[in-house]
């Protein structure tokens, strides 16, 4: 019975987490235990457990006697996450360039090919964005894994929730930005293959920061999604 309860709670948690990360449930949205339990046809106990797990990740805000809300996106946390990721990524990819062998190249080639096919597909802007972000995650995870640093990527995902939502937000705008990300992935991989370390580090910096630095205009159109700087 305990295992069944855990499995049910885990299912609700994963489903809600994906919807929140991919903005299918918008920041600031009120979310009800009763309605969620009815949706997943479970009791309120596993829903409550799932809500607590999502609150611990910073994705839900539980206000006693008021309600539960999807948290707003905290740009300070996004900035800190970008700094950590940029620092780690430069070190991990440099290590990968030093140990990479030809037998490992095919996996990354397939991932890049999939991204190119997504860009050329007839998916809607939102469908394309969400599909591409999953492929983007798979690309970066593959590079960490090939470098033998998958535990670092696992750690990174524990602090990644705010940034993941932010990435979805800024990439819902269209195909051109996603094409740019794909081209940057291809460039990063080429620099790794050629052990071109200076160009690799520069490419990583632009890949991670350009979208953030250019996002202010888009953010100004949806101020209700973001935590005000004066809030704690």
Tab-separated table of N, CA, C and O in Angstrom, residues 119-184:
chain	number	residue	atom	x	y	z
A	119	UNK	N	13.310	21.760	-36.434
A	119	UNK	CA	13.260	23.123	-36.972
A	119	UNK	C	12.531	23.144	-38.312
A	119	UNK	O	11.824	24.109	-38.638
A	120	UNK	N	12.681	22.081	-39.097
A	120	UNK	CA	12.056	22.026	-40.425
A	120	UNK	C	10.639	21.469	-40.401
A	120	UNK	O	9.983	21.407	-41.443
A	121	UNK	N	10.164	21.077	-39.235
A	121	UNK	CA	8.841	20.452	-39.135
A	121	UNK	C	7.735	21.497	-39.223
A	121	UNK	O	7.976	22.705	-39.196
A	122	UNK	N	6.482	21.016	-39.310
A	122	UNK	CA	5.337	21.927	-39.379
A	122	UNK	C	4.627	22.036	-38.034
A	122	UNK	O	3.440	22.386	-37.970
A	123	UNK	N	5.330	21.766	-36.942
A	123	UNK	CA	4.750	21.927	-35.612
A	123	UNK	C	4.425	23.393	-35.353
A	123	UNK	O	5.082	24.293	-35.881
A	124	UNK	N	3.420	23.621	-34.532
A	124	UNK	CA	3.107	24.996	-34.132
A	124	UNK	C	4.250	25.542	-33.296
A	124	UNK	O	5.114	24.791	-32.808
A	125	UNK	N	4.275	26.854	-33.086
A	125	UNK	CA	5.369	27.498	-32.349
A	125	UNK	C	5.502	26.913	-30.948
A	125	UNK	O	6.610	26.617	-30.483
A	126	UNK	N	4.384	26.734	-30.245
A	126	UNK	CA	4.433	26.216	-28.882
A	126	UNK	C	4.858	24.760	-28.862
A	126	UNK	O	5.672	24.346	-28.027
A	127	UNK	N	4.319	23.955	-29.765
A	127	UNK	CA	4.695	22.537	-29.836
A	127	UNK	C	6.179	22.406	-30.164
A	127	UNK	O	6.890	21.578	-29.575
A	128	UNK	N	6.644	23.201	-31.103
A	128	UNK	CA	8.048	23.159	-31.494
A	128	UNK	C	8.948	23.551	-30.331
A	128	UNK	O	9.960	22.905	-30.070
A	129	UNK	N	8.580	24.617	-29.623
A	129	UNK	CA	9.388	25.083	-28.508
A	129	UNK	C	9.541	24.003	-27.449
A	129	UNK	O	10.656	23.716	-26.988
A	130	UNK	N	8.439	23.376	-27.081
A	130	UNK	CA	8.492	22.366	-26.017
A	130	UNK	C	9.263	21.132	-26.476
A	130	UNK	O	10.026	20.545	-25.711
A	131	UNK	N	9.067	20.736	-27.736
A	131	UNK	CA	9.792	19.576	-28.258
A	131	UNK	C	11.286	19.888	-28.359
A	131	UNK	O	12.130	19.036	-28.048
A	132	UNK	N	11.613	21.111	-28.767
A	132	UNK	CA	13.020	21.463	-28.933
A	132	UNK	C	13.732	21.537	-27.592
A	132	UNK	O	14.901	21.122	-27.479
A	133	UNK	N	13.065	22.046	-26.576
A	133	UNK	CA	13.692	22.140	-25.262
A	133	UNK	C	14.026	20.752	-24.721
A	133	UNK	O	15.087	20.529	-24.135
A	134	UNK	N	13.141	19.783	-24.953
A	134	UNK	CA	13.447	18.405	-24.550
A	134	UNK	C	14.666	17.881	-25.300
A	134	UNK	O	15.541	17.225	-24.723
A	135	UNK	N	14.741	18.185	-26.600
A	135	UNK	CA	15.891	17.776	-27.399
A	135	UNK	C	17.151	18.516	-26.975
A	135	UNK	O	18.252	17.947	-26.952
A	136	UNK	N	17.005	19.787	-26.623
A	136	UNK	CA	18.111	20.592	-26.110
A	136	UNK	C	18.674	19.954	-24.845
A	136	UNK	O	19.892	19.779	-24.696
A	137	UNK	N	17.779	19.576	-23.916
A	137	UNK	CA	18.213	18.935	-22.678
A	137	UNK	C	18.949	17.625	-22.965
A	137	UNK	O	19.959	17.306	-22.324
A	138	UNK	N	18.425	16.864	-23.922
A	138	UNK	CA	19.051	15.586	-24.278
A	138	UNK	C	20.453	15.806	-24.844
A	138	UNK	O	21.380	15.031	-24.561
A	139	UNK	N	20.631	16.865	-25.634
A	139	UNK	CA	21.944	17.179	-26.214
A	139	UNK	C	22.966	17.475	-25.115
A	139	UNK	O	24.058	16.894	-25.080
A	140	UNK	N	22.594	18.374	-24.205
A	140	UNK	CA	23.533	18.745	-23.151
A	140	UNK	C	23.787	17.574	-22.204
A	140	UNK	O	24.930	17.359	-21.774
A	141	UNK	N	22.754	16.807	-21.887
A	141	UNK	CA	22.949	15.654	-21.021
A	141	UNK	C	23.913	14.657	-21.671
A	141	UNK	O	24.772	14.080	-20.991
A	142	UNK	N	23.775	14.449	-22.968
A	142	UNK	CA	24.654	13.512	-23.673
A	142	UNK	C	26.111	13.943	-23.559
A	142	UNK	O	27.007	13.109	-23.354
A	143	UNK	N	26.375	15.240	-23.682
A	143	UNK	CA	27.753	15.718	-23.587
A	143	UNK	C	28.317	15.505	-22.178
A	143	UNK	O	29.475	15.106	-22.016
A	144	UNK	N	27.485	15.768	-21.164
A	144	UNK	CA	27.933	15.514	-19.790
A	144	UNK	C	28.199	14.027	-19.579
A	144	UNK	O	29.177	13.641	-18.929
A	145	UNK	N	27.325	13.197	-20.107
A	145	UNK	CA	27.471	11.748	-19.937
A	145	UNK	C	28.728	11.242	-20.637
A	145	UNK	O	29.478	10.432	-20.084
A	146	UNK	N	28.965	11.706	-21.855
A	146	UNK	CA	30.171	11.301	-22.581
A	146	UNK	C	31.438	11.739	-21.854
A	146	UNK	O	32.474	11.078	-21.942
A	147	UNK	N	31.335	12.849	-21.126
A	147	UNK	CA	32.479	13.334	-20.348
A	147	UNK	C	32.604	12.618	-19.004
A	147	UNK	O	33.555	12.873	-18.252
A	148	UNK	N	31.635	11.721	-18.704
A	148	UNK	CA	31.648	11.032	-17.417
A	148	UNK	C	31.215	11.918	-16.276
A	148	UNK	O	31.546	11.668	-15.111
A	149	UNK	N	30.446	12.968	-16.579
A	149	UNK	CA	30.045	13.938	-15.568
A	149	UNK	C	28.514	13.985	-15.412
A	149	UNK	O	27.948	15.035	-15.104
A	150	UNK	N	27.837	12.851	-15.640
A	150	UNK	CA	26.382	12.868	-15.551
A	150	UNK	C	25.879	13.200	-14.152
A	150	UNK	O	24.778	13.753	-13.997
A	151	UNK	N	26.670	12.903	-13.112
A	151	UNK	CA	26.248	13.253	-11.753
A	151	UNK	C	26.176	14.768	-11.561
A	151	UNK	O	25.354	15.277	-10.797
A	152	UNK	N	27.057	15.477	-12.261
A	152	UNK	CA	26.992	16.942	-12.213
A	152	UNK	C	25.700	17.425	-12.857
A	152	UNK	O	25.038	18.333	-12.353
A	153	UNK	N	25.317	16.802	-13.984
A	153	UNK	CA	24.059	17.171	-14.627
A	153	UNK	C	22.869	16.842	-13.730
A	153	UNK	O	21.919	17.621	-13.636
A	154	UNK	N	22.924	15.708	-13.028
A	154	UNK	CA	21.841	15.366	-12.099
A	154	UNK	C	21.733	16.423	-11.003
A	154	UNK	O	20.637	16.838	-10.626
A	155	UNK	N	22.885	16.868	-10.489
A	155	UNK	CA	22.873	17.928	-9.481
A	155	UNK	C	22.285	19.210	-10.064
A	155	UNK	O	21.472	19.879	-9.427
A	156	UNK	N	22.707	19.533	-11.273
A	156	UNK	CA	22.238	20.760	-11.909
A	156	UNK	C	20.713	20.773	-12.041
A	156	UNK	O	20.071	21.799	-11.837
A	157	UNK	N	20.120	19.622	-12.361
A	157	UNK	CA	18.662	19.578	-12.543
A	157	UNK	C	17.917	19.865	-11.252
A	157	UNK	O	16.758	20.256	-11.289
A	158	UNK	N	18.577	19.686	-10.093
A	158	UNK	CA	17.909	19.964	-8.820
A	158	UNK	C	17.768	21.468	-8.567
A	158	UNK	O	16.981	21.870	-7.711
A	159	UNK	N	18.532	22.288	-9.275
A	159	UNK	CA	18.453	23.739	-9.075
A	159	UNK	C	17.974	24.450	-10.345
A	159	UNK	O	18.066	25.670	-10.439
A	160	UNK	N	17.448	23.669	-11.265
A	160	UNK	CA	17.224	24.152	-12.625
A	160	UNK	C	15.799	24.621	-12.904
A	160	UNK	O	15.516	25.122	-13.980
A	161	UNK	N	14.882	24.449	-11.959
A	161	UNK	CA	13.461	24.612	-12.264
A	161	UNK	C	13.114	26.016	-12.768
A	161	UNK	O	12.386	26.178	-13.751
A	162	UNK	N	13.628	27.045	-12.092
A	162	UNK	CA	13.300	28.412	-12.516
A	162	UNK	C	13.846	28.695	-13.917
A	162	UNK	O	13.177	29.298	-14.759
A	163	UNK	N	15.081	28.242	-14.163
A	163	UNK	CA	15.687	28.467	-15.473
A	163	UNK	C	14.954	27.704	-16.569
A	163	UNK	O	14.793	28.211	-17.681
A	164	UNK	N	14.493	26.500	-16.267
A	164	UNK	CA	13.778	25.712	-17.269
A	164	UNK	C	12.501	26.427	-17.711
A	164	UNK	O	12.185	26.481	-18.893
A	165	UNK	N	11.784	27.000	-16.770
A	165	UNK	CA	10.576	27.764	-17.132
A	165	UNK	C	10.933	29.009	-17.933
A	165	UNK	O	10.246	29.363	-18.897
A	166	UNK	N	12.007	29.663	-17.525
A	166	UNK	CA	12.436	30.864	-18.237
A	166	UNK	C	12.795	30.538	-19.678
A	166	UNK	O	12.432	31.268	-20.604
A	167	UNK	N	13.515	29.428	-19.885
A	167	UNK	CA	13.884	29.015	-21.246
A	167	UNK	C	12.643	28.776	-22.093
A	167	UNK	O	12.590	29.167	-23.256
A	168	UNK	N	11.668	28.106	-21.520
A	168	UNK	CA	10.422	27.873	-22.258
A	168	UNK	C	9.784	29.200	-22.634
A	168	UNK	O	9.359	29.403	-23.774
A	169	UNK	N	9.740	30.117	-21.682
A	169	UNK	CA	9.103	31.419	-21.901
A	169	UNK	C	9.742	32.173	-23.055
A	169	UNK	O	9.054	32.659	-23.964
A	170	UNK	N	11.078	32.272	-23.052
A	170	UNK	CA	11.729	33.098	-24.079
A	170	UNK	C	11.790	32.399	-25.433
A	170	UNK	O	12.025	33.046	-26.451
A	171	UNK	N	11.567	31.077	-25.454
A	171	UNK	CA	11.661	30.357	-26.722
A	171	UNK	C	10.304	30.044	-27.342
A	171	UNK	O	10.237	29.330	-28.344
A	172	UNK	N	9.230	30.574	-26.753
A	172	UNK	CA	7.919	30.373	-27.349
A	172	UNK	C	7.681	31.308	-28.524
A	172	UNK	O	6.665	31.212	-29.206
A	173	UNK	N	8.631	32.213	-28.759
A	173	UNK	CA	8.399	33.280	-29.737
A	173	UNK	C	8.512	32.847	-31.190
A	173	UNK	O	7.995	33.510	-32.066
A	174	UNK	N	9.208	31.723	-31.456
A	174	UNK	CA	9.245	31.322	-32.854
A	174	UNK	C	10.439	30.487	-33.251
A	174	UNK	O	11.335	30.200	-32.464
A	175	UNK	N	10.432	30.134	-34.532
A	175	UNK	CA	11.384	29.198	-35.102
A	175	UNK	C	12.796	29.770	-35.232
A	175	UNK	O	13.775	29.043	-35.120
A	176	UNK	N	12.901	31.071	-35.470
A	176	UNK	CA	14.216	31.660	-35.721
A	176	UNK	C	15.150	31.517	-34.520
A	176	UNK	O	16.331	31.188	-34.674
A	177	UNK	N	14.627	31.769	-33.312
A	177	UNK	CA	15.452	31.648	-32.112
A	177	UNK	C	15.880	30.208	-31.880
A	177	UNK	O	17.017	29.938	-31.460
A	178	UNK	N	14.970	29.269	-32.155
A	178	UNK	CA	15.308	27.860	-31.973
A	178	UNK	C	16.350	27.411	-33.000
A	178	UNK	O	17.237	26.616	-32.691
A	179	UNK	N	16.243	27.945	-34.206
A	179	UNK	CA	17.249	27.639	-35.225
A	179	UNK	C	18.621	28.136	-34.779
A	179	UNK	O	19.642	27.465	-34.970
A	180	UNK	N	18.654	29.305	-34.158
A	180	UNK	CA	19.911	29.861	-33.646
A	180	UNK	C	20.492	28.943	-32.568
A	180	UNK	O	21.709	28.693	-32.539
A	181	UNK	N	19.638	28.415	-31.682
A	181	UNK	CA	20.109	27.501	-30.648
A	181	UNK	C	20.694	26.234	-31.270
A	181	UNK	O	21.742	25.739	-30.826
A	182	UNK	N	20.006	25.719	-32.287
A	182	UNK	CA	20.518	24.526	-32.974
A	182	UNK	C	21.890	24.801	-33.593
A	182	UNK	O	22.825	23.988	-33.472
A	183	UNK	N	22.036	25.944	-34.236
A	183	UNK	CA	23.310	26.290	-34.861
A	183	UNK	C	24.413	26.432	-33.816
A	183	UNK	O	25.575	26.070	-34.060
A	184	UNK	N	24.053	26.945	-32.646
A	184	UNK	CA	25.031	27.060	-31.561
A	184	UNK	C	25.415	25.681	-31.036
A	184	UNK	O	26.583	25.443	-30.707
